[in-house]
Amino acid sequence: MLPIDLETPRVMGILNVTPDSFSDGGRHQVPDAALRQAEAMLTDGAALIDIGGESTRPGASPVSLQEEQDRVLPVLERLVADLGAAVSVDTSAPEVMREAARLGAVMINDVRSLRRPGALEAAAESRLDICLMHMVGEPDTMQQQPHYDVPIERAVIDFLQARLEACREAGIDDERLVIDPGFGFAKTLAHNLRLMNRLECLQELKRPMLVGTSRKGMIGRVVERDVSERIPGGLALTTLAIRAGARIIRTHDVAPTVDVVRMTRAVVQEGREQ
């Protein structure tokens, strides 16, 4: 189980150590710069730091295993050793999962939901917590006319239910599993808006929910703002996600998100504490 109490929603800070991520690509590739950014996010109230070495933005090309390891592992080691941070590793590679466990990570955050060969076994062996995300296809193709034969919320629930079952069959306890609806992954704007409006439906899966909408294209298309100007839109989505039961909010903008989570939580809890 996570070393973090999810009775209260928590904030996960995004630390991309890639040259091409859509929002902060290239800013935190050097370990010292990454460490400073992580330290700032922890000071701002992040409970988790999510580190990724492969961009999964729409249209992104895959990276080699060696390149991903070279980007992620030195930074992970320092985050744990120097800052004592609770670190999630955003990876689909079994080899990176094993090394992440060895170096002290607490979670595997896999946009492919352990569907790469060997990933399910590596995750089971790691004893780490696991976040399973809804995505169809691969990042370089996922936005090419995504289509579903059922309402998007049903498609997401059915997909995640199947991945939860696969994890259980591999010997992974439910207490280790977190779900992510995958906003912006293989979804049109209409899909994203409908899914957010019906997000509470995912509670039928009975697992903690992680939501990541920070600075994403769905915000830009609605408010017509560039990536650097999407924070208010993202905070609005955070409020909706917390009201729908999200337990982890993944964001680039930790300080304002922490405030929004606390404020929304206070309102949501008001009627339950009478």
mmCIF file of C-alpha atoms in Angstrom:
data_model
loop_
_atom_site.group_PDB
_atom_site.id
_atom_site.type_symbol
_atom_site.label_atom_id
_atom_site.label_comp_id
_atom_site.label_asym_id
_atom_site.label_seq_id
_atom_site.Cartn_x
_atom_site.Cartn_y
_atom_site.Cartn_z
ATOM 1 C CA MET A 1 0.000 0.000 0.000
ATOM 2 C CA LEU A 2 1.105 3.577 -0.625
ATOM 3 C CA PRO A 3 2.968 5.189 2.292
ATOM 4 C CA ILE A 4 0.502 8.047 1.888
ATOM 5 C CA ASP A 5 -2.973 8.233 3.386
ATOM 6 C CA LEU A 6 -5.509 8.676 0.574
ATOM 7 C CA GLU A 7 -8.401 9.295 2.934
ATOM 8 C CA THR A 8 -7.701 12.916 2.015
ATOM 9 C CA PRO A 9 -6.998 13.679 -1.670
ATOM 10 C CA ARG A 10 -3.328 14.219 -2.436
ATOM 11 C CA VAL A 11 -1.346 16.058 -5.088
ATOM 12 C CA MET A 12 1.236 14.382 -7.331
ATOM 13 C CA GLY A 13 3.831 16.682 -8.876
ATOM 14 C CA ILE A 14 4.943 15.977 -12.451
ATOM 15 C CA LEU A 15 8.685 15.794 -13.093
ATOM 16 C CA ASN A 16 9.408 15.128 -16.760
ATOM 17 C CA VAL A 17 13.045 14.347 -17.552
ATOM 18 C CA THR A 18 12.434 14.367 -21.302
ATOM 19 C CA PRO A 19 13.377 16.817 -24.060
ATOM 20 C CA ASP A 20 9.964 16.743 -25.739
ATOM 21 C CA SER A 21 7.124 16.628 -23.200
ATOM 22 C CA PHE A 22 4.326 18.961 -24.243
ATOM 23 C CA SER A 23 4.551 21.322 -21.267
ATOM 24 C CA ASP A 24 7.997 21.208 -19.646
ATOM 25 C CA GLY A 25 10.155 19.225 -22.058
ATOM 26 C CA GLY A 26 13.881 19.804 -21.642
ATOM 27 C CA ARG A 27 13.652 21.799 -18.405
ATOM 28 C CA HIS A 28 14.551 19.042 -15.929
ATOM 29 C CA GLN A 29 16.864 16.667 -17.822
ATOM 30 C CA VAL A 30 19.940 17.445 -15.709
ATOM 31 C CA PRO A 31 19.690 15.677 -12.314
ATOM 32 C CA ASP A 32 20.477 18.836 -10.317
ATOM 33 C CA ALA A 33 17.713 20.789 -12.076
ATOM 34 C CA ALA A 34 15.282 17.915 -11.573
ATOM 35 C CA LEU A 35 16.177 17.709 -7.893
ATOM 36 C CA ARG A 36 15.568 21.446 -7.399
ATOM 37 C CA GLN A 37 12.192 21.232 -9.141
ATOM 38 C CA ALA A 38 11.158 18.216 -7.069
ATOM 39 C CA GLU A 39 12.225 19.948 -3.849
ATOM 40 C CA ALA A 40 10.113 22.982 -4.774
ATOM 41 C CA MET A 41 7.079 20.780 -5.459
ATOM 42 C CA LEU A 42 7.473 18.991 -2.139
ATOM 43 C CA THR A 43 7.709 22.355 -0.366
ATOM 44 C CA ASP A 44 4.527 23.422 -2.150
ATOM 45 C CA GLY A 45 2.678 20.405 -0.785
ATOM 46 C CA ALA A 46 3.136 17.524 -3.240
ATOM 47 C CA ALA A 47 2.750 14.146 -1.539
ATOM 48 C CA LEU A 48 4.191 12.271 -4.526
ATOM 49 C CA ILE A 49 6.624 13.069 -7.324
ATOM 50 C CA ASP A 50 5.912 11.358 -10.654
ATOM 51 C CA ILE A 51 9.039 11.057 -12.792
ATOM 52 C CA GLY A 52 8.892 10.097 -16.461
ATOM 53 C CA GLY A 53 11.546 9.594 -19.122
ATOM 54 C CA GLU A 54 9.325 8.959 -22.141
ATOM 55 C CA SER A 55 7.021 11.613 -23.533
ATOM 56 C CA THR A 56 3.496 10.267 -24.011
ATOM 57 C CA ARG A 57 2.021 13.418 -25.521
ATOM 58 C CA PRO A 58 -0.106 12.829 -28.658
ATOM 59 C CA GLY A 59 2.172 12.019 -31.584
ATOM 60 C CA ALA A 60 5.234 11.329 -29.436
ATOM 61 C CA SER A 61 7.763 8.787 -30.676
ATOM 62 C CA PRO A 62 8.970 5.967 -28.406
ATOM 63 C CA VAL A 63 12.414 6.095 -26.798
ATOM 64 C CA SER A 64 14.926 3.280 -26.373
ATOM 65 C CA LEU A 65 15.113 1.399 -23.097
ATOM 66 C CA GLN A 66 18.653 2.617 -22.493
ATOM 67 C CA GLU A 67 17.669 6.234 -23.036
ATOM 68 C CA GLU A 68 14.724 5.955 -20.651
ATOM 69 C CA GLN A 69 16.917 4.357 -17.989
ATOM 70 C CA ASP A 70 19.610 7.001 -18.396
ATOM 71 C CA ARG A 71 17.042 9.765 -17.963
ATOM 72 C CA VAL A 72 15.046 8.332 -15.070
ATOM 73 C CA LEU A 73 17.206 6.204 -12.798
ATOM 74 C CA PRO A 74 19.860 8.753 -11.696
ATOM 75 C CA VAL A 75 17.145 11.268 -10.846
ATOM 76 C CA LEU A 76 15.042 8.672 -9.033
ATOM 77 C CA GLU A 77 17.999 7.594 -6.932
ATOM 78 C CA ARG A 78 18.686 11.165 -5.820
ATOM 79 C CA LEU A 79 15.033 11.975 -5.135
ATOM 80 C CA VAL A 80 14.844 9.071 -2.715
ATOM 81 C CA ALA A 81 18.305 9.406 -1.165
ATOM 82 C CA ASP A 82 18.580 13.202 -0.950
ATOM 83 C CA LEU A 83 14.960 14.262 -0.441
ATOM 84 C CA GLY A 84 13.293 11.162 0.986
ATOM 85 C CA ALA A 85 10.554 11.683 -1.588
ATOM 86 C CA ALA A 86 7.734 9.263 -2.302
ATOM 87 C CA VAL A 87 8.357 8.693 -6.008
ATOM 88 C CA SER A 88 6.123 7.290 -8.718
ATOM 89 C CA VAL A 89 7.803 6.213 -11.958
ATOM 90 C CA ASP A 90 5.887 6.827 -15.179
ATOM 91 C CA THR A 91 7.026 3.855 -17.276
ATOM 92 C CA SER A 92 5.811 0.896 -19.309
ATOM 93 C CA ALA A 93 9.186 -0.891 -19.417
ATOM 94 C CA PRO A 94 9.603 -3.982 -17.202
ATOM 95 C CA GLU A 95 13.309 -3.304 -16.801
ATOM 96 C CA VAL A 96 12.659 0.217 -15.520
ATOM 97 C CA MET A 97 9.995 -1.102 -13.145
ATOM 98 C CA ARG A 98 12.464 -3.522 -11.576
ATOM 99 C CA GLU A 99 15.154 -0.873 -11.187
ATOM 100 C CA ALA A 100 12.619 1.614 -9.814
ATOM 101 C CA ALA A 101 11.666 -0.866 -7.111
ATOM 102 C CA ARG A 102 15.326 -1.478 -6.271
ATOM 103 C CA LEU A 103 16.007 2.258 -5.969
ATOM 104 C CA GLY A 104 13.086 2.951 -3.634
ATOM 105 C CA ALA A 105 10.133 4.085 -5.758
ATOM 106 C CA VAL A 106 6.664 3.557 -4.278
ATOM 107 C CA MET A 107 4.501 3.397 -7.424
ATOM 108 C CA ILE A 108 4.548 2.350 -11.076
ATOM 109 C CA ASN A 109 2.425 4.695 -13.168
ATOM 110 C CA ASP A 110 1.887 2.940 -16.522
ATOM 111 C CA VAL A 111 -0.088 4.638 -19.290
ATOM 112 C CA ARG A 112 -0.220 1.246 -21.057
ATOM 113 C CA SER A 113 -1.680 -0.537 -18.016
ATOM 114 C CA LEU A 114 0.982 -3.274 -17.921
ATOM 115 C CA ARG A 115 0.239 -4.502 -21.457
ATOM 116 C CA ARG A 116 3.835 -4.593 -22.695
ATOM 117 C CA PRO A 117 5.420 -8.078 -22.640
ATOM 118 C CA GLY A 118 6.773 -8.790 -19.181
ATOM 119 C CA ALA A 119 5.304 -5.686 -17.559
ATOM 120 C CA LEU A 120 2.605 -7.477 -15.573
ATOM 121 C CA GLU A 121 5.135 -9.926 -14.153
ATOM 122 C CA ALA A 122 7.649 -7.189 -13.321
ATOM 123 C CA ALA A 123 4.991 -5.128 -11.579
ATOM 124 C CA ALA A 124 3.793 -8.108 -9.558
ATOM 125 C CA GLU A 125 7.355 -8.923 -8.462
ATOM 126 C CA SER A 126 8.109 -5.319 -7.541
ATOM 127 C CA ARG A 127 5.581 -5.145 -4.691
ATOM 128 C CA LEU A 128 5.046 -1.475 -5.642
ATOM 129 C CA ASP A 129 1.675 0.161 -6.013
ATOM 130 C CA ILE A 130 0.456 0.420 -9.593
ATOM 131 C CA CYS A 131 -1.602 2.982 -11.471
ATOM 132 C CA LEU A 132 -3.495 1.571 -14.456
ATOM 133 C CA MET A 133 -4.565 4.089 -17.109
ATOM 134 C CA HIS A 134 -7.069 3.907 -19.953
ATOM 135 C CA MET A 135 -5.464 4.315 -23.368
ATOM 136 C CA VAL A 136 -6.136 2.684 -26.734
ATOM 137 C CA GLY A 137 -3.257 2.401 -29.195
ATOM 138 C CA GLU A 138 0.095 4.134 -28.672
ATOM 139 C CA PRO A 139 0.959 7.816 -28.095
ATOM 140 C CA ASP A 140 2.021 8.284 -31.726
ATOM 141 C CA THR A 141 -1.344 6.996 -33.039
ATOM 142 C CA MET A 142 -3.880 7.328 -30.216
ATOM 143 C CA GLN A 143 -5.406 10.604 -31.413
ATOM 144 C CA GLN A 144 -6.054 9.431 -34.969
ATOM 145 C CA GLN A 145 -9.866 9.521 -34.956
ATOM 146 C CA PRO A 146 -10.514 7.762 -31.617
ATOM 147 C CA HIS A 147 -13.899 6.026 -31.654
ATOM 148 C CA TYR A 148 -15.864 3.918 -29.177
ATOM 149 C CA ASP A 149 -18.974 1.800 -29.732
ATOM 150 C CA VAL A 150 -20.224 2.491 -26.210
ATOM 151 C CA PRO A 151 -20.318 5.714 -24.158
ATOM 152 C CA ILE A 152 -16.792 6.743 -23.202
ATOM 153 C CA GLU A 153 -17.353 6.255 -19.479
ATOM 154 C CA ARG A 154 -18.465 2.660 -20.154
ATOM 155 C CA ALA A 155 -15.468 2.033 -22.401
ATOM 156 C CA VAL A 156 -13.109 3.312 -19.708
ATOM 157 C CA ILE A 157 -14.756 1.267 -16.950
ATOM 158 C CA ASP A 158 -14.741 -1.933 -19.017
ATOM 159 C CA PHE A 159 -11.090 -1.465 -20.008
ATOM 160 C CA LEU A 160 -9.932 -0.771 -16.471
ATOM 161 C CA GLN A 161 -12.008 -3.635 -15.076
ATOM 162 C CA ALA A 162 -10.249 -6.005 -17.461
ATOM 163 C CA ARG A 163 -6.817 -4.685 -16.438
ATOM 164 C CA LEU A 164 -7.709 -4.954 -12.743
ATOM 165 C CA GLU A 165 -8.683 -8.585 -13.329
ATOM 166 C CA ALA A 166 -5.404 -9.240 -15.149
ATOM 167 C CA CYS A 167 -3.522 -7.823 -12.173
ATOM 168 C CA ARG A 168 -5.466 -9.952 -9.714
ATOM 169 C CA GLU A 169 -4.743 -13.068 -11.774
ATOM 170 C CA ALA A 170 -1.042 -12.160 -11.642
ATOM 171 C CA GLY A 171 -1.191 -12.106 -7.843
ATOM 172 C CA ILE A 172 -1.386 -8.334 -7.344
ATOM 173 C CA ASP A 173 -3.602 -7.393 -4.398
ATOM 174 C CA ASP A 174 -6.333 -4.802 -4.899
ATOM 175 C CA GLU A 175 -4.722 -2.635 -2.202
ATOM 176 C CA ARG A 176 -1.833 -1.960 -4.608
ATOM 177 C CA LEU A 177 -4.020 -0.765 -7.496
ATOM 178 C CA VAL A 178 -5.013 2.767 -8.511
ATOM 179 C CA ILE A 179 -6.965 3.715 -11.662
ATOM 180 C CA ASP A 180 -6.629 6.645 -14.085
ATOM 181 C CA PRO A 181 -9.338 7.461 -16.692
ATOM 182 C CA GLY A 182 -6.673 8.767 -19.077
ATOM 183 C CA PHE A 183 -7.835 12.246 -20.028
ATOM 184 C CA GLY A 184 -6.292 13.239 -23.353
ATOM 185 C CA PHE A 185 -5.307 9.680 -24.265
ATOM 186 C CA ALA A 186 -7.208 8.254 -27.260
ATOM 187 C CA LYS A 187 -10.083 10.671 -26.662
ATOM 188 C CA THR A 188 -11.649 13.559 -28.541
ATOM 189 C CA LEU A 189 -12.603 16.770 -26.771
ATOM 190 C CA ALA A 190 -16.188 15.513 -26.623
ATOM 191 C CA HIS A 191 -14.999 12.270 -25.006
ATOM 192 C CA ASN A 192 -12.942 14.175 -22.414
ATOM 193 C CA LEU A 193 -15.786 16.512 -21.487
ATOM 194 C CA ARG A 194 -18.346 13.708 -21.201
ATOM 195 C CA LEU A 195 -15.950 11.596 -19.143
ATOM 196 C CA MET A 196 -15.249 14.424 -16.701
ATOM 197 C CA ASN A 197 -18.972 15.112 -16.392
ATOM 198 C CA ARG A 198 -19.603 11.435 -15.530
ATOM 199 C CA LEU A 199 -16.384 10.709 -13.656
ATOM 200 C CA GLU A 200 -18.209 9.536 -10.540
ATOM 201 C CA CYS A 201 -19.236 6.421 -12.528
ATOM 202 C CA LEU A 202 -15.704 5.075 -12.125
ATOM 203 C CA GLN A 203 -16.322 4.589 -8.420
ATOM 204 C CA GLU A 204 -17.986 1.305 -9.338
ATOM 205 C CA LEU A 205 -14.442 -0.071 -9.754
ATOM 206 C CA LYS A 206 -13.851 0.516 -6.030
ATOM 207 C CA ARG A 207 -10.237 1.622 -6.432
ATOM 208 C CA PRO A 208 -8.623 5.012 -5.670
ATOM 209 C CA MET A 209 -8.693 7.265 -8.720
ATOM 210 C CA LEU A 210 -5.849 9.377 -10.069
ATOM 211 C CA VAL A 211 -6.764 12.224 -12.433
ATOM 212 C CA GLY A 212 -4.334 14.166 -14.602
ATOM 213 C CA THR A 213 -5.604 17.037 -16.746
ATOM 214 C CA SER A 214 -2.839 19.564 -16.063
ATOM 215 C CA ARG A 215 -2.289 21.959 -19.006
ATOM 216 C CA LYS A 216 -3.751 19.427 -21.452
ATOM 217 C CA GLY A 217 -5.121 20.107 -24.918
ATOM 218 C CA MET A 218 -8.727 19.686 -23.785
ATOM 219 C CA ILE A 219 -8.285 22.867 -21.743
ATOM 220 C CA GLY A 220 -6.648 24.730 -24.612
ATOM 221 C CA ARG A 221 -9.447 23.848 -26.995
ATOM 222 C CA VAL A 222 -12.132 25.098 -24.612
ATOM 223 C CA VAL A 223 -10.519 28.274 -23.280
ATOM 224 C CA GLU A 224 -8.325 28.960 -26.335
ATOM 225 C CA ARG A 225 -5.166 29.396 -24.309
ATOM 226 C CA ASP A 226 -1.565 28.336 -24.880
ATOM 227 C CA VAL A 227 0.006 25.678 -22.621
ATOM 228 C CA SER A 228 1.473 28.266 -20.248
ATOM 229 C CA GLU A 229 -1.949 29.915 -19.743
ATOM 230 C CA ARG A 230 -4.045 26.839 -18.890
ATOM 231 C CA ILE A 231 -3.645 26.762 -15.113
ATOM 232 C CA PRO A 232 -7.095 28.229 -14.272
ATOM 233 C CA GLY A 233 -8.798 25.737 -16.585
ATOM 234 C CA GLY A 234 -6.875 22.901 -14.983
ATOM 235 C CA LEU A 235 -7.872 24.050 -11.503
ATOM 236 C CA ALA A 236 -11.528 24.032 -12.536
ATOM 237 C CA LEU A 237 -11.134 20.419 -13.662
ATOM 238 C CA THR A 238 -9.406 19.585 -10.386
ATOM 239 C CA THR A 239 -12.446 20.797 -8.464
ATOM 240 C CA LEU A 240 -14.730 18.614 -10.583
ATOM 241 C CA ALA A 241 -12.444 15.606 -10.159
ATOM 242 C CA ILE A 242 -12.306 15.932 -6.367
ATOM 243 C CA ARG A 243 -16.095 16.221 -6.219
ATOM 244 C CA ALA A 244 -16.294 13.014 -8.276
ATOM 245 C CA GLY A 245 -14.080 11.164 -5.799
ATOM 246 C CA ALA A 246 -10.522 11.508 -7.155
ATOM 247 C CA ARG A 247 -7.860 10.734 -4.569
ATOM 248 C CA ILE A 248 -4.705 11.791 -6.448
ATOM 249 C CA ILE A 249 -4.391 14.857 -8.680
ATOM 250 C CA ARG A 250 -1.383 14.784 -11.017
ATOM 251 C CA THR A 251 -0.210 18.284 -11.936
ATOM 252 C CA HIS A 252 2.619 20.533 -13.099
ATOM 253 C CA ASP A 253 1.317 23.333 -10.851
ATOM 254 C CA VAL A 254 1.489 22.023 -7.309
ATOM 255 C CA ALA A 255 0.944 25.086 -5.086
ATOM 256 C CA PRO A 256 -2.364 26.309 -6.590
ATOM 257 C CA THR A 257 -3.581 22.742 -6.980
ATOM 258 C CA VAL A 258 -2.976 21.993 -3.300
ATOM 259 C CA ASP A 259 -5.109 25.034 -2.386
ATOM 260 C CA VAL A 260 -7.906 23.975 -4.727
ATOM 261 C CA VAL A 261 -7.867 20.402 -3.415
ATOM 262 C CA ARG A 262 -8.080 21.602 0.189
ATOM 263 C CA MET A 263 -10.854 24.087 -0.524
ATOM 264 C CA THR A 264 -12.921 21.651 -2.573
ATOM 265 C CA ARG A 265 -12.440 18.944 0.009
ATOM 266 C CA ALA A 266 -13.644 21.255 2.780
ATOM 267 C CA VAL A 267 -16.860 21.967 0.880
ATOM 268 C CA VAL A 268 -17.426 18.317 -0.073
ATOM 269 C CA GLN A 269 -16.892 17.199 3.532
ATOM 270 C CA GLU A 270 -19.215 19.838 5.035
ATOM 271 C CA GLY A 271 -22.382 17.811 4.621
ATOM 272 C CA ARG A 272 -20.741 14.584 5.760
ATOM 273 C CA GLU A 273 -19.565 15.866 9.126
ATOM 274 C CA GLN A 274 -22.919 16.910 10.512
#
